Each structure stands twice: as C-alpha cells, then as structure tokens.
Short mmCIF file of C-alpha atoms and ligand atoms in Angstrom, two decimals:
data_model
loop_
_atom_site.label_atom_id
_atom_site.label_comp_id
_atom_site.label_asym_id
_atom_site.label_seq_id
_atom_site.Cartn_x
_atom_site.Cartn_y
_atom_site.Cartn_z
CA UNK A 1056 -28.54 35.20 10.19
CA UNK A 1057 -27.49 31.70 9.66
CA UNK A 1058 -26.22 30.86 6.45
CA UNK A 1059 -28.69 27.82 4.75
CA UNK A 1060 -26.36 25.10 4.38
CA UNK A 1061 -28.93 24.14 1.69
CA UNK A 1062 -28.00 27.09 -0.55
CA UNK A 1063 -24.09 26.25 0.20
CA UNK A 1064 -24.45 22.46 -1.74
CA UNK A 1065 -24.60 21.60 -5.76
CA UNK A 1066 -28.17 20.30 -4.85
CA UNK A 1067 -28.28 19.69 -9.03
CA UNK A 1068 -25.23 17.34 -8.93
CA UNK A 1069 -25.68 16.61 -4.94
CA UNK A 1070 -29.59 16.29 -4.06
CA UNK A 1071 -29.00 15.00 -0.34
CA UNK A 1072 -32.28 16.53 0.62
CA UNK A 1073 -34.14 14.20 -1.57
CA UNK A 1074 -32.62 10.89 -0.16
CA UNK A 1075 -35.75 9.03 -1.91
CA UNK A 1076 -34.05 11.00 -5.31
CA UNK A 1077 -32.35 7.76 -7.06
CA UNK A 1078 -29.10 9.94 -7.78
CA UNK A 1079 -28.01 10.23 -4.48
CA UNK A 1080 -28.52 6.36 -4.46
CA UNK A 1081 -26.31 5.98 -7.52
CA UNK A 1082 -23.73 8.63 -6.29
CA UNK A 1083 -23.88 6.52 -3.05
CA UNK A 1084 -23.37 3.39 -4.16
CA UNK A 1085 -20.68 3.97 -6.46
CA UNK A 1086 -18.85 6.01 -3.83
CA UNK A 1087 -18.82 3.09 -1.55
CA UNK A 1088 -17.30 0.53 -4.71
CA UNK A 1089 -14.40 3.25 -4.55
CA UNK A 1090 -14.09 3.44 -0.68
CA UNK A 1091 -14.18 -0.36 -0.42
CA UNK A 1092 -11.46 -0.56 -2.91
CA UNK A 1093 -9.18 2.01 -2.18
CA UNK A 1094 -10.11 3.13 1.08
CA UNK A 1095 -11.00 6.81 0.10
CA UNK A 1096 -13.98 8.19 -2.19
CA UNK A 1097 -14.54 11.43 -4.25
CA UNK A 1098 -17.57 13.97 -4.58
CA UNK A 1099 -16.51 16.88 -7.40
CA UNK A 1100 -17.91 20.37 -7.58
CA UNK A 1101 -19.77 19.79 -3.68
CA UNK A 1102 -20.12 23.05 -3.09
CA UNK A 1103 -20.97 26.11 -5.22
CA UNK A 1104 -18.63 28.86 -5.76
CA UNK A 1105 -19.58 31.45 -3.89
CA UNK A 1106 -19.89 28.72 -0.80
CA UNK A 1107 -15.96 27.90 -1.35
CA UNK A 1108 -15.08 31.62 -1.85
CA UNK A 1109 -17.21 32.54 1.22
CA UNK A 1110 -15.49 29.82 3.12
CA UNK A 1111 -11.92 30.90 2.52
CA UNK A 1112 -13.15 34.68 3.11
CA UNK A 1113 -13.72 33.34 6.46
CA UNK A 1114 -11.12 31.25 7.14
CA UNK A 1115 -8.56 34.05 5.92
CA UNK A 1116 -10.53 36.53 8.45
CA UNK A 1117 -9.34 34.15 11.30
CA UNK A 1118 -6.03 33.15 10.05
CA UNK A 1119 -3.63 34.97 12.33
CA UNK A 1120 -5.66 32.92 15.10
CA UNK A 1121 -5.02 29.17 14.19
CA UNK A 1122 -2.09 27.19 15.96
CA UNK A 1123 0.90 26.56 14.17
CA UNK A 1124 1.57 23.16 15.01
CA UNK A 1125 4.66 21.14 14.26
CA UNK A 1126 5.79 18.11 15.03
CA UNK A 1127 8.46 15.21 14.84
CA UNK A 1128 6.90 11.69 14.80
CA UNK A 1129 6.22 8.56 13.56
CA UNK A 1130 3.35 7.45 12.07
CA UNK A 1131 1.90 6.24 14.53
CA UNK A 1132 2.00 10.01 15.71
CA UNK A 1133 4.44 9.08 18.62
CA UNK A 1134 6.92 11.55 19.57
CA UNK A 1135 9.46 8.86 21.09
CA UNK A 1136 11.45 6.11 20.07
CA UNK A 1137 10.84 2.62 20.65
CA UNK A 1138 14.55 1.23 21.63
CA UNK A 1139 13.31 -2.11 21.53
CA UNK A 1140 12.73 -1.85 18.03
CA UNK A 1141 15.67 -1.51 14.92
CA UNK A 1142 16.23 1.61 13.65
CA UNK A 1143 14.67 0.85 10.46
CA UNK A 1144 11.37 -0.09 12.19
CA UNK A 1145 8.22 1.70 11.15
CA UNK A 1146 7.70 2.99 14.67
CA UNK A 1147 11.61 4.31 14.61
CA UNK A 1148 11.15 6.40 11.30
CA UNK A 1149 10.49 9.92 12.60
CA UNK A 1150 8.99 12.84 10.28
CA UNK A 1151 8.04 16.50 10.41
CA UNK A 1152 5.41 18.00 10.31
CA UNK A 1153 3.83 21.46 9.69
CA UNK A 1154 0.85 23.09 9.02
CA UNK A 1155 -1.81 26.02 10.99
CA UNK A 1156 -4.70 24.30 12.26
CA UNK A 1157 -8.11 26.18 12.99
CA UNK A 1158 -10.24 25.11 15.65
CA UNK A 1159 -13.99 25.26 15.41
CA UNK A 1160 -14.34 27.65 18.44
CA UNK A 1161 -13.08 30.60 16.06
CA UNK A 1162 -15.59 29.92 13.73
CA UNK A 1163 -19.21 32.38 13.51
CA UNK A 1164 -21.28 29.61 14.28
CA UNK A 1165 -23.72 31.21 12.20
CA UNK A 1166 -21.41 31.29 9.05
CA UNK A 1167 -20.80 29.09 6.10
CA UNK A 1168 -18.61 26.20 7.46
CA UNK A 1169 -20.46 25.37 10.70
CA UNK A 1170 -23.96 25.57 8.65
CA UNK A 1171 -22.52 22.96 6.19
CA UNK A 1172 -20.93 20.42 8.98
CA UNK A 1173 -23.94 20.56 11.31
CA UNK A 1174 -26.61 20.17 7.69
CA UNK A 1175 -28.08 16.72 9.17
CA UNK A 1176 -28.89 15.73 4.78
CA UNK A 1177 -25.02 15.90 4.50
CA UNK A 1178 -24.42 13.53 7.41
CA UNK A 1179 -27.17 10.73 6.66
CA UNK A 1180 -25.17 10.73 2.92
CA UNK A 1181 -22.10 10.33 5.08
CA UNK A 1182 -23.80 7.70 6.36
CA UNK A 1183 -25.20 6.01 3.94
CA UNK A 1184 -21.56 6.21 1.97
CA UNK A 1185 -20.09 4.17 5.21
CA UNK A 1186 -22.83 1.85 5.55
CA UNK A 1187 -23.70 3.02 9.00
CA UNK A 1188 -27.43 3.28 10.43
CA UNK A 1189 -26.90 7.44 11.38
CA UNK A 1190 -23.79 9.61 12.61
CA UNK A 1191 -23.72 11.98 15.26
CA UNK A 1192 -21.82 15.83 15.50
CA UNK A 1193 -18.40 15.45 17.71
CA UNK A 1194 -19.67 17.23 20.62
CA UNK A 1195 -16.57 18.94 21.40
CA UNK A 1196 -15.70 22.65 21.74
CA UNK A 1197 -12.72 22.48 19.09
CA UNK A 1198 -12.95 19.30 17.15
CA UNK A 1199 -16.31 19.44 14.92
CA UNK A 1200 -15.03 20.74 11.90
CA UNK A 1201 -10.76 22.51 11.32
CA UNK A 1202 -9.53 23.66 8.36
CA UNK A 1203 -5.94 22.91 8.24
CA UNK A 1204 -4.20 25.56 6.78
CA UNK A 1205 -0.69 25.12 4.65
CA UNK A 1206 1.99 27.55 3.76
CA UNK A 1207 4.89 27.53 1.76
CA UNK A 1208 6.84 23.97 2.79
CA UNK A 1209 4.31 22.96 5.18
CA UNK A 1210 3.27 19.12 4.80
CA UNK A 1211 1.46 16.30 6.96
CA UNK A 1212 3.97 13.70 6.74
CA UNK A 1213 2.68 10.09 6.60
CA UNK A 1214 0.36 9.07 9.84
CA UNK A 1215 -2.33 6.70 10.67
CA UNK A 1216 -5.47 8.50 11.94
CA UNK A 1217 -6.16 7.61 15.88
CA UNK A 1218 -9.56 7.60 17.28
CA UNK A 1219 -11.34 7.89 13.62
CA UNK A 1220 -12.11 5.50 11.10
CA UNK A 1221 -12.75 7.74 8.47
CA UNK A 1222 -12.50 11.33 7.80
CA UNK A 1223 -14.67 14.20 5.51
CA UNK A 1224 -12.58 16.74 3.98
CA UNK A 1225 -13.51 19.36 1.68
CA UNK A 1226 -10.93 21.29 -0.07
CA UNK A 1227 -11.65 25.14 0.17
CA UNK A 1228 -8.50 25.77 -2.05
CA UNK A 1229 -5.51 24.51 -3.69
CA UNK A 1230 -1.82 25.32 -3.31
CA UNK A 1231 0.45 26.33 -6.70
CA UNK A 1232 2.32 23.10 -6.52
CA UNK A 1233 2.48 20.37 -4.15
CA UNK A 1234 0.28 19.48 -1.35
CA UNK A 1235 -1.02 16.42 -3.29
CA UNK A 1236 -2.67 13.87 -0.73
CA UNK A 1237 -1.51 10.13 -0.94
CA UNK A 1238 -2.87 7.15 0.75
CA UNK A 1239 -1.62 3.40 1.11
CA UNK A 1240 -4.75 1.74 1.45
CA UNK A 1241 -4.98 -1.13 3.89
CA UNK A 1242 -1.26 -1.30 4.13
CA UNK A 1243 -1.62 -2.35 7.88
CA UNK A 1244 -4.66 -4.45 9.10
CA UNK A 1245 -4.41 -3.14 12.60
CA UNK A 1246 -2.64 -0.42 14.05
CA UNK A 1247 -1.76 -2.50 17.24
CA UNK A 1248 -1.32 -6.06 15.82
CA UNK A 1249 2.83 -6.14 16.64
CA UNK A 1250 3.26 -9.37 14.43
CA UNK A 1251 1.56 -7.42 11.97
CA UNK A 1252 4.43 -7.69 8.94
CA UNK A 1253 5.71 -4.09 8.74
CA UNK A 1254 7.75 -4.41 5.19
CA UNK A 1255 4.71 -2.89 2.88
CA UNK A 1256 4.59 0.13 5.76
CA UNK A 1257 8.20 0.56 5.79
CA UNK A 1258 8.33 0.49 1.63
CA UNK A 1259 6.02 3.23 1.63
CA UNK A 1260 7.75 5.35 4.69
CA UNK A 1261 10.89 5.21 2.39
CA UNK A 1262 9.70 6.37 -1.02
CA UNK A 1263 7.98 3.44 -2.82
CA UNK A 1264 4.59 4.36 -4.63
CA UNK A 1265 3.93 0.55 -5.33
CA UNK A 1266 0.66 0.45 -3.32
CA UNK A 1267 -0.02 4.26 -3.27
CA UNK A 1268 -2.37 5.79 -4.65
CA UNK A 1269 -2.02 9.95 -5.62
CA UNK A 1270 -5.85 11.66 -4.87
CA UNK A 1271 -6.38 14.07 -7.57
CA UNK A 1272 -8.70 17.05 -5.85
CA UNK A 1273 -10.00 19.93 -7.30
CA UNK A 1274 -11.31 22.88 -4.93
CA UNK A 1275 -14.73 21.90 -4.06
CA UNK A 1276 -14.26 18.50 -3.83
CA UNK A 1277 -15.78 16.39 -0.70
CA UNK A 1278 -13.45 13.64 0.12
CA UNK A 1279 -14.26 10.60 2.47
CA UNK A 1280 -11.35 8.04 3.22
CA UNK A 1281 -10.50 6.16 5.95
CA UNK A 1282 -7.39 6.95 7.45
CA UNK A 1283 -7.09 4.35 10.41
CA UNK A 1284 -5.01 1.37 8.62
CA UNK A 1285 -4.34 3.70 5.42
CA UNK A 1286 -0.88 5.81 6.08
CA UNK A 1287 -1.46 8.70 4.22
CA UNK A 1288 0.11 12.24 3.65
CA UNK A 1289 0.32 15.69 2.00
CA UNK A 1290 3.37 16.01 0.60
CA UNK A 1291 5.09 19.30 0.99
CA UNK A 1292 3.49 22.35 -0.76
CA UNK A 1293 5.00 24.71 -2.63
CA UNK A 1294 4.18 28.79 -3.58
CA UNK A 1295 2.29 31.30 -1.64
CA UNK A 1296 -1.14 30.08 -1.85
CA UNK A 1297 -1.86 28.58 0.71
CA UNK A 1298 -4.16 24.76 0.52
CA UNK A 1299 -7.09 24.96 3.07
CA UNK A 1300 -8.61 21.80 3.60
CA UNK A 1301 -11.77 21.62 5.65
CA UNK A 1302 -11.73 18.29 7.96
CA UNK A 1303 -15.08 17.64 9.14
CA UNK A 1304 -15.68 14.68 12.35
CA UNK A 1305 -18.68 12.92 12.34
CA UNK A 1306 -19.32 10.25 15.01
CA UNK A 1307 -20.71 6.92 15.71
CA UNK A 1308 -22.19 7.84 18.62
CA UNK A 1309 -23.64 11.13 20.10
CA UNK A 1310 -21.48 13.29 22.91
CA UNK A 1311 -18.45 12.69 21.94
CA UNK A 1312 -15.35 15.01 22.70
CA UNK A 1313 -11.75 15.15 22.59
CA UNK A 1314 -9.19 14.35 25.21
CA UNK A 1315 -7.88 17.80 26.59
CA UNK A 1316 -4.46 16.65 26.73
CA UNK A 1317 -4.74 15.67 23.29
CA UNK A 1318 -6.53 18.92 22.24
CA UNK A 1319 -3.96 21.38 23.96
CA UNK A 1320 -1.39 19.52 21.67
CA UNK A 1321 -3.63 20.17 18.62
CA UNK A 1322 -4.76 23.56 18.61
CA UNK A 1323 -2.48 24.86 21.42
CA UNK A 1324 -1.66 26.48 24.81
CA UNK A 1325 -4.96 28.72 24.29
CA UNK A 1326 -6.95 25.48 24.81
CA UNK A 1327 -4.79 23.53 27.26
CA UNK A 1328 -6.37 24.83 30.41
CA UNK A 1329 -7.95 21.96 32.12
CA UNK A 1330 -5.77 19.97 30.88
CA UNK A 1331 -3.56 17.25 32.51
O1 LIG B 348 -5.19 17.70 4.50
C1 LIG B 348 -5.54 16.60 4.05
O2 LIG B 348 -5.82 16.42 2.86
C2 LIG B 348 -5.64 15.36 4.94
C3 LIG B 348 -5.56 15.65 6.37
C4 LIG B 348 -5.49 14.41 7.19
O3 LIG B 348 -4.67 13.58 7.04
C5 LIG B 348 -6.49 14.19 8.23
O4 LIG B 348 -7.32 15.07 8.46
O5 LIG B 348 -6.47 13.10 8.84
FE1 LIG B 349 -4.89 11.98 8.56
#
C-alpha cells in the first residue's frame, strides 16, 4: 500500500493541506524574507519521526545500489581547464568530490520518500515559498527525488547548481562531525556573465567566510535555497554515520527530464545506455 504522505508531515507545525490555514501563510512569508536575503530558507521538525526513521530504513535497504560518484572540477562543475584563463581564475580552481548518490528508480514507489516528493500540498508550499504560480514533478526516470549519501571524508566541494534555480532538501540524518552545508549567497549575478568580477568567488574558493553563511540543520529539517548564483558546499564529513540528505526537483514546467549524457555521469554506467 502506498504510504500517505499526509501521515509522513508535522501537519501541527506544517498544515500544507489547509493552504486557507493562516500559518502556512505566516510560515510562508517569513520563509521567503529569509530566501530573499540569504538565498536559502529553513522548515524544522518537517517530518515526524517515524517518517525520517522509515526513510533511512529505506535508503539503507538500497545502499549497496547507489553510484559512487567522484569527481575533480571546478565550480562551475567543469572537468577541464580553461588555458585562456590564470591559474588563479575561478574556472582554473579544481576540487574533489565524493559522495553515493541514489537514483529515484531504486526507490518502492509506493514507500515513504516518493509519497512525500510527489504530495501535490508540499509542492504548491514550494510554490508559494518561490513566488511561482504552481510547480510540476521532474518527469524523469532518475532525477525526481536522490538522497545523496556521505561516508567518512566524503564532501561536495563548492559548485554552482546548473539547470535549477533552487533546490528542496530534507535531511534524513546527520553525520558525527562535519558535513555542515555553506552557501555564498549571490556571490555571482550570472553564471555566464565573463566580465562578471570574479574576486568575491575566488575569496570564497580559497577559504574566506566573509560572505558565507554556515546552515545549521537538524534531521528533519526541509531546506529550500537556491543554488544557481550561490556557490555552496558540504564540507568534508567526519565518523561513521553516514549524512543522507534527500534532494527533491520540482519544475517550472511539466515533462521535464534529464540529459542522458548528463545522467550516466550522475548515477552511473547502469543508466548510461542510450546515451551519447
Ligand atoms: O547535500 C546537501 O546539503 C546539498 C547538496 C547540493 O548541493 C545540491 O543538491 O545541489
Ligand atoms: Fe548544489
């Protein structure tokens, strides 16, 4: 049977099924002051208990199947150089990075996780956080909704999201140390501008916290930032817990679905037939 996404949400803190219910205006409103300012926006105690244990009960049932995908890049999530730039340019300074990723394809589709992405009250809050009229579900096989999965020194360096303007996360369950997510918000007003004035990028790329900001979150917590002009990262984690953090795609439009070459480099060779 399908789990009732319903049952899965702190409908006392979180009533999205009553949007008329003038708390999820407040909560709505005053989540957009924060995303407006700093580009990224908090819900506490989202889910119940038992949802977040059922969810990494899941997730740990399927572990041996996600990808483990690493990578060297910038953060512009290029792989190559650009010798027309310094060395010290933003799109020279290479990173690694690490983590298991698990596509939505090896999720029941009747369990916990795919009930709570696909709950259309979650995503008209989504919407109504972002000021937009209505999302739509990413309509692709893998995409929907991951949970990234991190192990002992396993980080996401610092990248720009590509092909998303914002991002829903909720964090199944924390690491013993580390694993904290930053984010520089605004510190680029376009990805592609190239007289776009790189220093405030490259501060952050080599160590200064000036304009970062350090995202506390506590297991349970629904995060929304954008991620598309914000570099942000996970820094490394540490201890053998491991931090799953549920990424959930919502669109602006209905159908859409992931590139396959971009998809086989995500979740791996298992996906990259068809691709060219
Ligand atoms: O794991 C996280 O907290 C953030 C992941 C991330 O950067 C992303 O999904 O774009
Ligand atoms: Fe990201």
């Amino acid at each position: 049977m399908t789990v009732d996404a319903a049952t899965l949400i702190r409908r006392d803190l979180y009533p999205l099924d009553e949007p008329g219910n003038p708390k999820c205006g407040d909560i709505a409103a005053r989540a957009k002051v924060d995303l407006d300012r700093d580009q990224v926006c908090v819900f506490e105690d989202f889910i119940t208990e038992e949802a977040r244990l059922q969810m990494i009960a899941d997730v740990m049932a399927i572990l041996p199947e996600a990808y483990p995908n690493r990578s060297h890049r910038t953060c512009f999530l290029n792989q190559q150089p650009d010798p027309a730039l310094p060395d010290d340019h933003p799109k020279n300074i290479f990173f690694d990075a690490s983590y298991r990723m698990m596509a939505y394809d090896l999720f029941d589709p009747a369990s916990a996780l795919p009930a709570f992405y696909g709950w259309a009250p979650l995503r008209d809050f989504v919407a109504r956080v972002l000021g937009e009229d209505r999302l739509y579900l990413n309509a692709d096989p893998y995409q929907p909704a991951n949970v990234l999965c991190y192990g002992d020194g396993d980080r996401s360096t610092w990248h720009f999201d590509r092909g998303n303007e914002f991002t829903v996360t909720l964090m199944l369950q924390e690491p013993k140390a580390g694993g904290i997510f930053e984010i520089a918000p605004e510190i680029l007003a376009r990805q592609d501008d190239a007289s776009a004035d790189m220093a405030p990028l490259a501060a952050v790329l080599n160590g200064d916290k000036t304009n970062v900001i350090s995202v506390p979150r506590a297991p349970g917590s629904l995060v929304i930032f954008r991620g598309d002009r914000s570099v942000h990262r996970v820094s490394p984690i540490e201890g053998d817990r491991l931090r799953l953090m549920a990424v959930l795609v919502y669109e602006k439009e209905p159908g859409v679905m992931g590139r396959p070459e971009v998809n086989a480099t995500v979740y791996g060779p298992r996906v990259a037939q068809g691709a060219a």
